[in-house]
Amino acid sequence: MKWDIMDAYYPLCMSSADMLQEGRLPLWNAAFQFGCPAYIMLGIPYWYPTTLLFELTTGYSLLCVALEYCIHIVIACFGMFLLVREHLEEKKIPESYIVAVITGAFYGFSGLFISNAEHIMIIVSAAWLPYILLFVKKYLTSKKHIFLMAAAVCMGLSILGGYPEIWIATFIILIPYFLIHAETENRYCIKIMKAATAYLFFGLETAAMAAISLIPFLVSARYIERLGGGVAVNSYSIRMLFSMIMPHYSEYAGELGEQLDISMISMYAGLLTLILLVWVIGLRIKRKWQYLGICLFSFFMMLGNNFVLHPIFYRYFPMFNSLRFPSLWRCVLSVFLLLVTAGALEQILRNNKSVKKLLISNIICGGICIFLLSARYIAFLLSAEQDYIADAFQIDWFRDSIVFFVYTAVCVIILFVKGRKKYSVVWLLVFATAAEIFICQQSLYSATVVSFEPWNKEQMEPGSEIVFGYPEIRTVIFIILVHYFFIHLEKENRYNIKTVKAVAWFGISGRIGGVT
């Protein structure tokens, strides 16, 4: 791990761990800005459960940083899986289970999580967001207060260990979310009142849950310089959306004139997600337009000063003038975009005619990638000049074309298999998803998770630190993917069949990712 996590997060956690190991509460940090109560800063997980557990038991080390990162990827995958299962209309059909598994993997291994390895706080808030939405929906549909309390606990964890910009965005987006799911047979004004009451109780319970961080922060707010406002807003540009299909764009964005670093650019949430988005409009998906409206709002907020919406919040909404990265709204955008496309995928898998449309879409996208590859190769032959950025994009097009043709092959197999065997064949889509994640996100691992190859000491720079070398971190992420898909495989009578399927699918997908 490198950058901010080594310069800010890790030293503060080490200091807190040392105090706790000595039997003192981490209330005063004498080595920080000539001495200050560091625990009052939101965004530093002084009271976050996993951080405290490591600090009280083993002490805080680089291995703890890596474990926290991996643990929260698993939390995010499973949370998105549960959220999608709750939202799908036909929960009992086998295809809905597969769709939830795929969507969970796309979220947990999206560009937000892979590119922000240096920001554990962002990872924490993004990991708990699906659970907040899940429990709020369960409360509004069942009227059981235990679910609202569970949502408040998850929101409290997001505040204790997460990044303010994401949990503030969560509070904002929950306003329409409460209204969407507040079911009532009475007039619309009654619905608004019920949603407002539930939102108020949620806010009070969240404040109680995170009081240990919020109260000291509010008491000391007048002494914190950044709360004076006027911070420079790092806006997201339309061109950065290329990162949805070209991961290398995030890596070379600075040389292409972009103002944001690699951690604030990547919008990757699955190539399959983009293809499904084309077909969303023509399908009947419950709450489709409401969720697409939230996606549009999040996108406009993400643009920062490049659109009129964020400056309004910056001027008039409390604390917004102290937040620098509107691009973190891509967390909210990714969640609701995946919810909509999950509904589309479920309907497509139940209808052979829709599978044919998906097949044609993959062929067209794969053909476009091949065309771009050919054009780049011809340009290289004519100019005989090497452009390393264009070469990197060429690698992205090559990888994308492999992914599209893998999906094409899966669609063909699904079309030709009928009856009971079709459900087993649909699981090939899970294999294709695993292959896509390894192929498309592999280039970001070495750029964001590690800083140099451990066997090459010449690459070490003064002050650089790592947790794992490139092969090791890839292995860890591979193990997380295996475990995540393994526990969601179809329930066979014989355990050995389940094991063989898991090993076979992930061995092949891992090999494809490694070779590519």
Coordinates of C-alpha atoms in Angstrom, one line a residue:
M1 CA 0.0 0.0 0.0
K2 CA 1.2 3.5 -0.6
W3 CA 0.4 7.2 -0.8
D4 CA -2.1 8.5 1.8
I5 CA -2.4 5.3 3.7
M6 CA 1.3 5.4 4.5
D7 CA 1.5 9.2 5.1
A8 CA -1.6 9.7 7.2
Y9 CA -3.7 6.7 8.1
Y10 CA -1.1 4.2 9.1
P11 CA 1.0 6.5 11.4
L12 CA -2.1 7.7 13.3
C13 CA -3.3 4.1 13.8
M14 CA 0.2 3.1 15.0
S15 CA 0.1 5.9 17.5
S16 CA -3.3 4.9 18.8
A17 CA -2.2 1.2 19.0
D18 CA 0.9 2.2 21.0
M19 CA -1.2 4.1 23.5
L20 CA -3.7 1.3 23.9
Q21 CA -0.9 -1.3 24.4
E22 CA 0.4 0.9 27.2
G23 CA -3.0 1.0 28.8
R24 CA -3.9 4.6 27.8
L25 CA -6.8 5.9 25.8
P26 CA -5.7 7.6 22.5
L27 CA -7.1 11.0 23.5
W28 CA -4.1 13.1 22.8
N29 CA -1.4 12.8 20.1
A30 CA 1.6 14.8 21.2
A31 CA 3.5 14.2 17.9
F32 CA 0.7 15.6 15.6
Q33 CA 0.8 19.4 14.9
F34 CA 2.5 20.2 18.2
G35 CA -0.1 18.1 20.0
C36 CA -3.8 17.7 19.4
P37 CA -6.8 15.5 20.2
A38 CA -6.5 13.5 17.0
Y39 CA -9.6 11.4 17.7
I40 CA -11.9 14.4 17.0
M41 CA -11.1 14.1 13.2
L42 CA -13.8 12.4 11.2
G43 CA -12.3 10.1 8.6
I44 CA -9.7 8.5 11.0
P45 CA -11.1 5.2 12.4
Y46 CA -10.0 5.7 16.1
W47 CA -13.1 3.9 17.3
Y48 CA -13.9 1.6 14.4
P49 CA -14.3 -2.0 15.7
T50 CA -11.9 -3.8 13.4
T51 CA -9.2 -1.2 13.9
L52 CA -9.6 -1.3 17.7
L53 CA -9.5 -5.1 17.6
F54 CA -6.2 -5.1 15.9
E55 CA -4.8 -2.3 18.1
L56 CA -5.8 -4.0 21.3
T57 CA -4.6 -7.5 20.3
T58 CA -1.7 -7.7 17.9
G59 CA -0.9 -4.0 17.6
Y60 CA -1.4 -2.2 14.3
S61 CA 0.9 -3.3 11.5
L62 CA 1.0 -3.3 7.7
L63 CA -0.5 -6.7 7.7
C64 CA -3.5 -5.3 9.6
V65 CA -4.0 -2.6 6.8
A66 CA -4.0 -5.4 4.2
L67 CA -6.5 -7.5 6.2
E68 CA -8.8 -4.6 6.7
Y69 CA -8.8 -3.9 3.0
C70 CA -9.6 -7.5 2.1
I71 CA -12.2 -7.9 4.8
H72 CA -14.1 -4.9 3.6
I73 CA -14.1 -6.1 0.0
V74 CA -15.8 -9.3 1.2
I75 CA -18.3 -7.2 3.3
A76 CA -19.1 -5.1 0.2
C77 CA -19.6 -8.2 -2.1
F78 CA -21.9 -9.9 0.3
G79 CA -23.8 -6.7 1.1
M80 CA -24.5 -6.0 -2.6
F81 CA -25.5 -9.7 -3.0
L82 CA -28.1 -9.3 -0.2
L83 CA -29.3 -5.9 -1.5
V84 CA -29.9 -7.3 -5.1
R85 CA -31.7 -10.4 -3.7
E86 CA -34.0 -8.1 -1.8
H87 CA -34.8 -5.9 -4.9
L88 CA -35.3 -8.6 -7.5
E89 CA -39.0 -9.3 -8.2
E90 CA -38.6 -13.1 -8.6
K91 CA -36.4 -14.0 -5.6
K92 CA -37.1 -17.7 -5.7
I93 CA -36.1 -18.5 -9.3
P94 CA -32.5 -19.8 -9.7
E95 CA -31.5 -17.0 -12.1
S96 CA -32.0 -14.4 -9.5
Y97 CA -29.5 -16.1 -7.2
I98 CA -26.9 -16.0 -10.0
V99 CA -27.6 -12.4 -10.8
A100 CA -27.1 -11.4 -7.2
V101 CA -23.7 -13.2 -7.1
I102 CA -22.5 -11.5 -10.3
T103 CA -23.7 -8.0 -9.2
G104 CA -22.0 -8.4 -5.7
A105 CA -18.7 -9.3 -7.4
F106 CA -18.9 -6.3 -9.8
Y107 CA -19.5 -4.0 -6.8
G108 CA -16.8 -5.4 -4.5
F109 CA -14.2 -5.4 -7.2
S110 CA -15.3 -2.2 -9.0
G111 CA -12.9 0.6 -9.8
L112 CA -13.9 2.4 -6.6
F113 CA -12.5 -0.5 -4.4
I114 CA -9.4 -1.4 -6.4
S115 CA -8.3 2.2 -7.1
N116 CA -8.8 3.4 -3.5
A117 CA -6.6 0.8 -1.8
E118 CA -4.8 3.8 -0.3
H119 CA -8.0 5.1 1.3
I120 CA -9.3 2.5 3.7
M121 CA -11.9 5.1 5.0
I122 CA -13.5 5.3 1.5
I123 CA -13.5 1.5 1.3
V124 CA -15.3 1.2 4.7
S125 CA -18.0 3.7 3.8
A126 CA -18.6 2.1 0.4
A127 CA -18.7 -1.4 2.0
W128 CA -21.5 -0.5 4.4
L129 CA -23.7 1.4 1.9
P130 CA -25.5 -1.7 0.5
Y131 CA -26.4 -2.8 4.1
I132 CA -27.8 0.6 4.9
L133 CA -30.1 0.5 1.8
L134 CA -31.0 -3.1 2.5
F135 CA -32.2 -2.6 6.1
V136 CA -34.0 0.7 5.3
K137 CA -36.0 -1.1 2.6
K138 CA -36.7 -4.0 4.9
Y139 CA -37.9 -1.6 7.6
L140 CA -40.2 0.3 5.2
T141 CA -41.8 -2.9 3.8
S142 CA -42.1 -4.8 7.1
K143 CA -42.5 -2.0 9.6
K144 CA -40.2 -3.9 12.0
H145 CA -38.1 -1.3 13.9
I146 CA -35.2 -3.8 14.3
F147 CA -34.3 -3.2 10.7
L148 CA -34.2 0.6 11.1
M149 CA -31.8 0.0 14.1
A150 CA -29.7 -2.3 12.0
A151 CA -29.5 0.4 9.3
A152 CA -28.5 3.0 11.9
V153 CA -25.8 0.6 13.2
C154 CA -24.3 0.2 9.7
M155 CA -24.5 4.0 9.2
G156 CA -22.8 4.5 12.5
L157 CA -20.0 2.2 11.4
S158 CA -19.7 4.2 8.2
I159 CA -19.2 7.3 10.2
L160 CA -16.8 5.8 12.8
G161 CA -14.5 4.3 10.2
G162 CA -15.5 5.9 6.9
Y163 CA -15.0 9.0 4.9
P164 CA -17.3 12.0 5.5
E165 CA -17.9 12.7 1.8
I166 CA -19.5 9.3 1.3
W167 CA -21.6 9.1 4.4
I168 CA -22.9 12.6 3.8
A169 CA -23.8 11.6 0.3
T170 CA -25.6 8.6 1.8
F171 CA -27.7 10.8 4.1
I172 CA -28.7 12.9 1.1
I173 CA -29.6 10.0 -1.2
L174 CA -31.6 8.3 1.6
I175 CA -34.2 11.2 1.4
P176 CA -35.5 10.0 -2.0
Y177 CA -34.9 6.4 -1.1
F178 CA -37.2 6.6 2.0
L179 CA -39.8 8.3 -0.2
I180 CA -39.6 5.6 -2.9
H181 CA -40.0 2.7 -0.5
A182 CA -42.5 4.3 2.0
E183 CA -45.5 2.1 1.0
T184 CA -48.9 3.5 2.0
E185 CA -52.4 3.3 0.6
N186 CA -53.2 6.8 1.7
R187 CA -52.6 10.1 0.0
Y188 CA -49.1 11.2 -1.1
C189 CA -48.7 13.7 1.8
I190 CA -49.2 10.9 4.3
K191 CA -46.5 9.0 2.5
I192 CA -44.1 12.0 2.8
M193 CA -44.9 12.3 6.5
K194 CA -44.2 8.6 7.1
A195 CA -41.0 8.7 5.2
A196 CA -39.9 11.9 7.1
T197 CA -40.7 10.3 10.5
A198 CA -38.7 7.2 9.6
Y199 CA -35.8 9.3 8.3
L200 CA -35.8 11.3 11.5
F201 CA -35.7 8.2 13.7
F202 CA -32.9 6.8 11.5
G203 CA -30.9 10.0 12.0
L204 CA -31.3 10.0 15.7
E205 CA -30.3 6.4 16.1
T206 CA -27.3 6.9 13.8
A207 CA -26.2 9.9 15.9
A208 CA -26.4 7.8 19.1
M209 CA -24.4 5.0 17.4
A210 CA -21.6 7.3 16.3
A211 CA -21.8 9.7 19.2
I212 CA -18.3 8.8 20.4
S213 CA -16.9 10.5 17.2
L214 CA -19.6 13.1 16.4
I215 CA -19.8 14.8 19.8
P216 CA -16.0 15.5 20.1
F217 CA -16.0 16.7 16.5
L218 CA -18.9 19.1 17.0
V219 CA -17.4 20.5 20.2
S220 CA -14.0 21.1 18.5
A221 CA -15.4 22.1 15.1
R222 CA -14.5 25.8 15.5
Y223 CA -10.8 24.9 15.9
I224 CA -10.6 22.9 12.7
E225 CA -9.3 25.0 9.8
R226 CA -10.8 23.0 7.0
L227 CA -14.3 23.7 8.3
G228 CA -13.8 27.3 7.4
G229 CA -14.6 26.2 3.8
G230 CA -13.1 27.3 0.6
V231 CA -11.3 24.1 -0.3
A232 CA -10.5 23.5 -3.9
V233 CA -13.0 21.1 -5.5
N234 CA -11.5 18.4 -7.7
S235 CA -14.1 18.0 -10.4
Y236 CA -14.8 14.9 -12.5
S237 CA -14.8 15.3 -16.3
I238 CA -16.8 13.5 -18.9
R239 CA -13.7 12.1 -20.4
M240 CA -13.0 10.1 -17.3
L241 CA -15.9 7.9 -18.1
F242 CA -13.5 6.1 -20.5
S243 CA -12.3 4.4 -17.3
M244 CA -15.5 2.3 -17.3
I245 CA -14.1 0.3 -20.3
M246 CA -10.3 1.2 -20.2
P247 CA -8.7 0.8 -16.8
H248 CA -5.4 2.2 -18.0
Y249 CA -7.2 5.6 -18.5
S250 CA -7.1 6.0 -14.7
E251 CA -3.4 5.3 -14.6
Y252 CA -2.4 7.8 -17.3
A253 CA -5.1 10.4 -16.7
G254 CA -2.6 12.9 -15.3
E255 CA -0.6 12.9 -18.5
L256 CA -3.8 13.3 -20.5
G257 CA -4.5 16.6 -18.8
E258 CA -6.9 15.4 -16.0
Q259 CA -6.7 17.0 -12.6
L260 CA -7.6 14.0 -10.4
D261 CA -5.3 11.1 -9.4
I262 CA -5.9 7.4 -10.1
S263 CA -7.9 6.8 -7.0
M264 CA -10.6 9.3 -7.9
I265 CA -11.1 8.4 -11.6
S266 CA -11.9 4.7 -12.1
M267 CA -15.6 4.1 -12.8
Y268 CA -15.3 0.5 -13.8
A269 CA -18.3 -1.6 -12.6
G270 CA -18.3 -4.4 -15.2
L271 CA -18.4 -4.4 -18.9
L272 CA -21.5 -6.6 -18.7
T273 CA -23.2 -3.7 -16.7
L274 CA -22.7 -1.3 -19.6
I275 CA -24.2 -3.8 -22.1
L276 CA -27.2 -4.3 -19.9
L277 CA -27.7 -0.6 -19.5
V278 CA -28.5 -0.4 -23.2
W279 CA -31.4 -2.8 -22.7
V280 CA -32.7 -1.3 -19.4
I281 CA -35.0 1.2 -21.1
G282 CA -37.0 -1.4 -23.0
L283 CA -37.6 -3.7 -20.0
R284 CA -40.1 -3.5 -17.2
I285 CA -38.1 -3.2 -14.1
K286 CA -39.6 -2.2 -10.8
R287 CA -38.6 1.3 -9.6
K288 CA -36.4 1.6 -12.7
W289 CA -37.0 5.3 -13.3
Q290 CA -36.6 6.3 -9.7
Y291 CA -33.2 4.5 -9.5
L292 CA -32.1 5.9 -12.8
G293 CA -33.1 9.4 -11.4
I294 CA -30.8 8.8 -8.4
C295 CA -28.0 7.7 -10.8
L296 CA -28.4 10.9 -12.9
F297 CA -28.4 13.0 -9.7
S298 CA -25.2 11.3 -8.5
F299 CA -23.6 11.7 -11.9
F300 CA -24.3 15.5 -11.9
M301 CA -22.9 15.8 -8.4
M302 CA -19.9 13.8 -9.4
L303 CA -19.1 16.4 -12.1
G304 CA -18.4 19.0 -9.4
N305 CA -17.7 22.5 -10.9
N306 CA -18.3 21.1 -14.4
F307 CA -22.1 21.2 -13.7
V308 CA -24.4 23.6 -11.8
L309 CA -25.7 21.2 -9.2
H310 CA -22.6 20.7 -7.0
P311 CA -21.8 24.4 -6.6
I312 CA -25.3 24.9 -5.2
F313 CA -24.7 22.3 -2.5
Y314 CA -21.2 23.7 -2.0
R315 CA -22.6 27.1 -1.1
Y316 CA -25.7 26.3 0.9
F317 CA -25.4 22.8 2.3
P318 CA -23.7 22.4 5.7
M319 CA -20.1 21.1 5.5
F320 CA -20.1 20.8 1.7
N321 CA -17.6 23.6 1.3
S322 CA -15.1 21.4 3.2
L323 CA -15.4 18.4 0.9
R324 CA -12.9 18.1 -2.0
F325 CA -13.9 15.1 -4.0
P326 CA -17.3 15.1 -5.7
S327 CA -16.0 12.1 -7.7
L328 CA -16.8 9.9 -4.6
W329 CA -20.5 10.2 -5.6
R330 CA -19.6 7.3 -8.0
C331 CA -20.1 5.1 -5.0
V332 CA -23.8 5.9 -5.0
L333 CA -23.9 5.9 -8.8
S334 CA -22.4 2.4 -8.9
V335 CA -24.8 0.9 -6.4
F336 CA -28.0 2.1 -8.1
L337 CA -26.7 1.4 -11.6
L338 CA -26.0 -2.2 -10.6
L339 CA -29.4 -2.5 -9.0
V340 CA -31.1 -1.5 -12.3
T341 CA -28.9 -3.6 -14.5
A342 CA -29.4 -6.6 -12.1
G343 CA -33.1 -6.5 -12.8
A344 CA -32.4 -6.4 -16.5
L345 CA -30.0 -9.4 -16.3
E346 CA -32.6 -11.4 -14.4
Q347 CA -35.3 -10.8 -17.1
I348 CA -32.8 -11.5 -19.9
L349 CA -31.8 -14.9 -18.4
R350 CA -35.5 -15.9 -18.2
N351 CA -36.2 -15.2 -21.9
N352 CA -34.3 -16.8 -24.8
K353 CA -35.2 -13.9 -27.1
S354 CA -33.5 -11.4 -24.7
V355 CA -30.4 -13.7 -24.5
K356 CA -30.1 -13.3 -28.3
K357 CA -30.1 -9.5 -27.9
L358 CA -27.3 -9.8 -25.3
L359 CA -25.4 -12.1 -27.7
I360 CA -25.7 -9.5 -30.5
S361 CA -24.6 -6.7 -28.2
N362 CA -21.4 -8.6 -27.2
I363 CA -20.6 -9.4 -30.8
I364 CA -20.9 -5.7 -31.7
C365 CA -18.8 -4.5 -28.8
G366 CA -16.1 -7.2 -29.4
G367 CA -16.1 -6.1 -33.1
I368 CA -15.6 -2.5 -32.1
C369 CA -12.6 -3.4 -29.9
I370 CA -11.1 -5.5 -32.8
F371 CA -11.5 -2.5 -35.1
L372 CA -9.8 -0.2 -32.6
L373 CA -6.9 -2.6 -32.3
S374 CA -6.5 -2.8 -36.0
A375 CA -6.6 0.9 -36.4
R376 CA -4.0 1.4 -33.7
Y377 CA -1.8 -1.3 -35.4
I378 CA -2.1 0.4 -38.8
A379 CA -1.3 3.8 -37.3
F380 CA 1.8 2.3 -35.6
L381 CA 3.0 0.8 -39.0
L382 CA 2.5 4.1 -40.8
S383 CA 4.2 6.3 -38.2
A384 CA 6.8 3.9 -36.8
E385 CA 6.6 5.9 -33.5
Q386 CA 5.9 4.4 -30.2
D387 CA 3.3 6.0 -27.9
Y388 CA 3.2 4.2 -24.6
I389 CA -0.2 5.6 -23.6
A390 CA -1.8 4.5 -26.8
D391 CA -0.1 1.1 -26.3
A392 CA -1.7 0.9 -22.9
F393 CA -5.1 1.6 -24.3
Q394 CA -4.4 -1.0 -27.0
I395 CA -4.0 -3.6 -24.2
D396 CA -7.3 -2.5 -22.8
W397 CA -9.1 -3.0 -26.1
F398 CA -7.5 -6.4 -26.4
R399 CA -8.7 -7.4 -23.0
D400 CA -12.1 -6.0 -23.6
S401 CA -12.4 -7.9 -26.8
I402 CA -11.6 -11.2 -25.0
V403 CA -14.2 -10.4 -22.3
F404 CA -16.9 -9.7 -24.9
F405 CA -16.2 -12.8 -26.9
V406 CA -16.2 -14.9 -23.6
Y407 CA -19.7 -13.5 -22.9
T408 CA -20.7 -14.3 -26.5
A409 CA -19.6 -17.9 -26.1
V410 CA -21.6 -18.2 -22.8
C411 CA -24.7 -16.7 -24.5
V412 CA -24.5 -19.2 -27.4
I413 CA -24.3 -22.1 -24.9
I414 CA -27.3 -20.8 -22.9
L415 CA -29.3 -20.5 -26.1
F416 CA -28.6 -24.1 -27.2
V417 CA -29.2 -25.7 -23.8
K418 CA -32.8 -26.2 -22.7
G419 CA -34.7 -27.8 -19.8
R420 CA -33.2 -28.6 -16.5
K421 CA -29.6 -28.3 -17.7
K422 CA -30.1 -24.7 -18.5
Y423 CA -29.7 -23.6 -14.9
S424 CA -26.3 -25.3 -14.6
V425 CA -25.1 -23.8 -17.8
V426 CA -26.2 -20.3 -16.7
W427 CA -23.5 -20.6 -14.0
L428 CA -21.0 -20.2 -16.8
L429 CA -21.9 -16.6 -16.6
V430 CA -20.4 -16.5 -13.2
F431 CA -17.2 -17.9 -14.7
A432 CA -17.3 -15.2 -17.3
T433 CA -17.7 -12.5 -14.6
A434 CA -14.7 -13.8 -12.7
A435 CA -12.6 -13.8 -15.8
E436 CA -13.7 -10.3 -16.6
I437 CA -12.8 -9.0 -13.2
F438 CA -9.3 -10.5 -13.4
I439 CA -8.7 -9.4 -17.0
C440 CA -10.0 -5.8 -16.7
Q441 CA -8.8 -4.9 -13.2
Q442 CA -5.4 -6.6 -13.2
S443 CA -3.6 -3.5 -14.5
L444 CA -4.8 -1.5 -11.5
Y445 CA -3.5 -3.8 -8.8
S446 CA 0.2 -3.0 -9.3
A447 CA -0.7 0.7 -9.7
T448 CA -2.8 1.2 -6.6
V449 CA -2.2 -1.7 -4.2
V450 CA 1.6 -2.1 -4.3
S451 CA 4.4 0.3 -5.2
F452 CA 7.1 -2.0 -6.6
E453 CA 7.9 -5.6 -7.3
P454 CA 9.5 -7.1 -4.1
W455 CA 12.2 -9.0 -6.1
N456 CA 13.4 -5.8 -7.8
K457 CA 15.1 -3.7 -5.1
E458 CA 16.1 -1.1 -7.7
Q459 CA 12.5 0.1 -8.0
M460 CA 12.3 1.0 -4.3
E461 CA 12.1 4.7 -3.7
P462 CA 12.9 6.4 -0.4
G463 CA 10.0 6.1 2.0
S464 CA 8.0 3.7 -0.2
E465 CA 6.2 0.9 1.6
I466 CA 4.3 -2.2 0.5
V467 CA 2.2 -4.8 2.2
F468 CA 2.3 -7.5 -0.5
G469 CA 4.2 -7.9 -3.7
Y470 CA 2.3 -7.9 -6.9
P471 CA 1.9 -11.8 -7.2
E472 CA 0.9 -12.0 -3.5
I473 CA -1.8 -9.4 -3.6
R474 CA -3.2 -10.9 -6.7
T475 CA -3.3 -14.3 -4.9
V476 CA -5.1 -12.7 -2.0
I477 CA -7.7 -11.1 -4.2
F478 CA -8.0 -14.4 -6.1
I479 CA -8.7 -16.2 -2.8
I480 CA -11.4 -13.7 -1.9
L481 CA -13.1 -14.2 -5.3
V482 CA -12.9 -18.0 -4.9
H483 CA -14.4 -17.9 -1.4
Y484 CA -17.1 -15.4 -2.4
F485 CA -18.3 -17.5 -5.4
F486 CA -17.7 -20.8 -3.6
I487 CA -20.2 -20.0 -0.8
H488 CA -22.8 -19.0 -3.4
L489 CA -22.5 -22.0 -5.7
E490 CA -25.7 -24.0 -6.4
K491 CA -26.6 -26.3 -3.6
E492 CA -25.7 -29.8 -4.9
N493 CA -26.3 -33.0 -2.9
R494 CA -22.7 -34.1 -3.2
Y495 CA -20.1 -31.8 -1.7
N496 CA -17.3 -33.1 -4.0
I497 CA -19.2 -31.9 -7.1
K498 CA -19.5 -28.4 -5.7
T499 CA -15.7 -28.4 -4.9
V500 CA -14.7 -29.6 -8.3
K501 CA -16.9 -26.9 -10.0
A502 CA -15.4 -24.2 -7.8
V503 CA -11.8 -25.2 -8.5
A504 CA -12.3 -25.7 -12.2
W505 CA -14.1 -22.4 -12.9
F506 CA -11.7 -20.3 -10.9
G507 CA -8.6 -22.1 -12.0
I508 CA -9.5 -21.3 -15.6
S509 CA -10.5 -17.7 -14.9
G510 CA -7.4 -17.1 -12.8
R511 CA -5.2 -18.5 -15.5
I512 CA -6.9 -16.3 -18.1
G513 CA -6.4 -13.3 -15.9
G514 CA -2.7 -14.1 -15.2
V515 CA -1.8 -14.7 -18.9
T516 CA -3.7 -11.6 -20.1

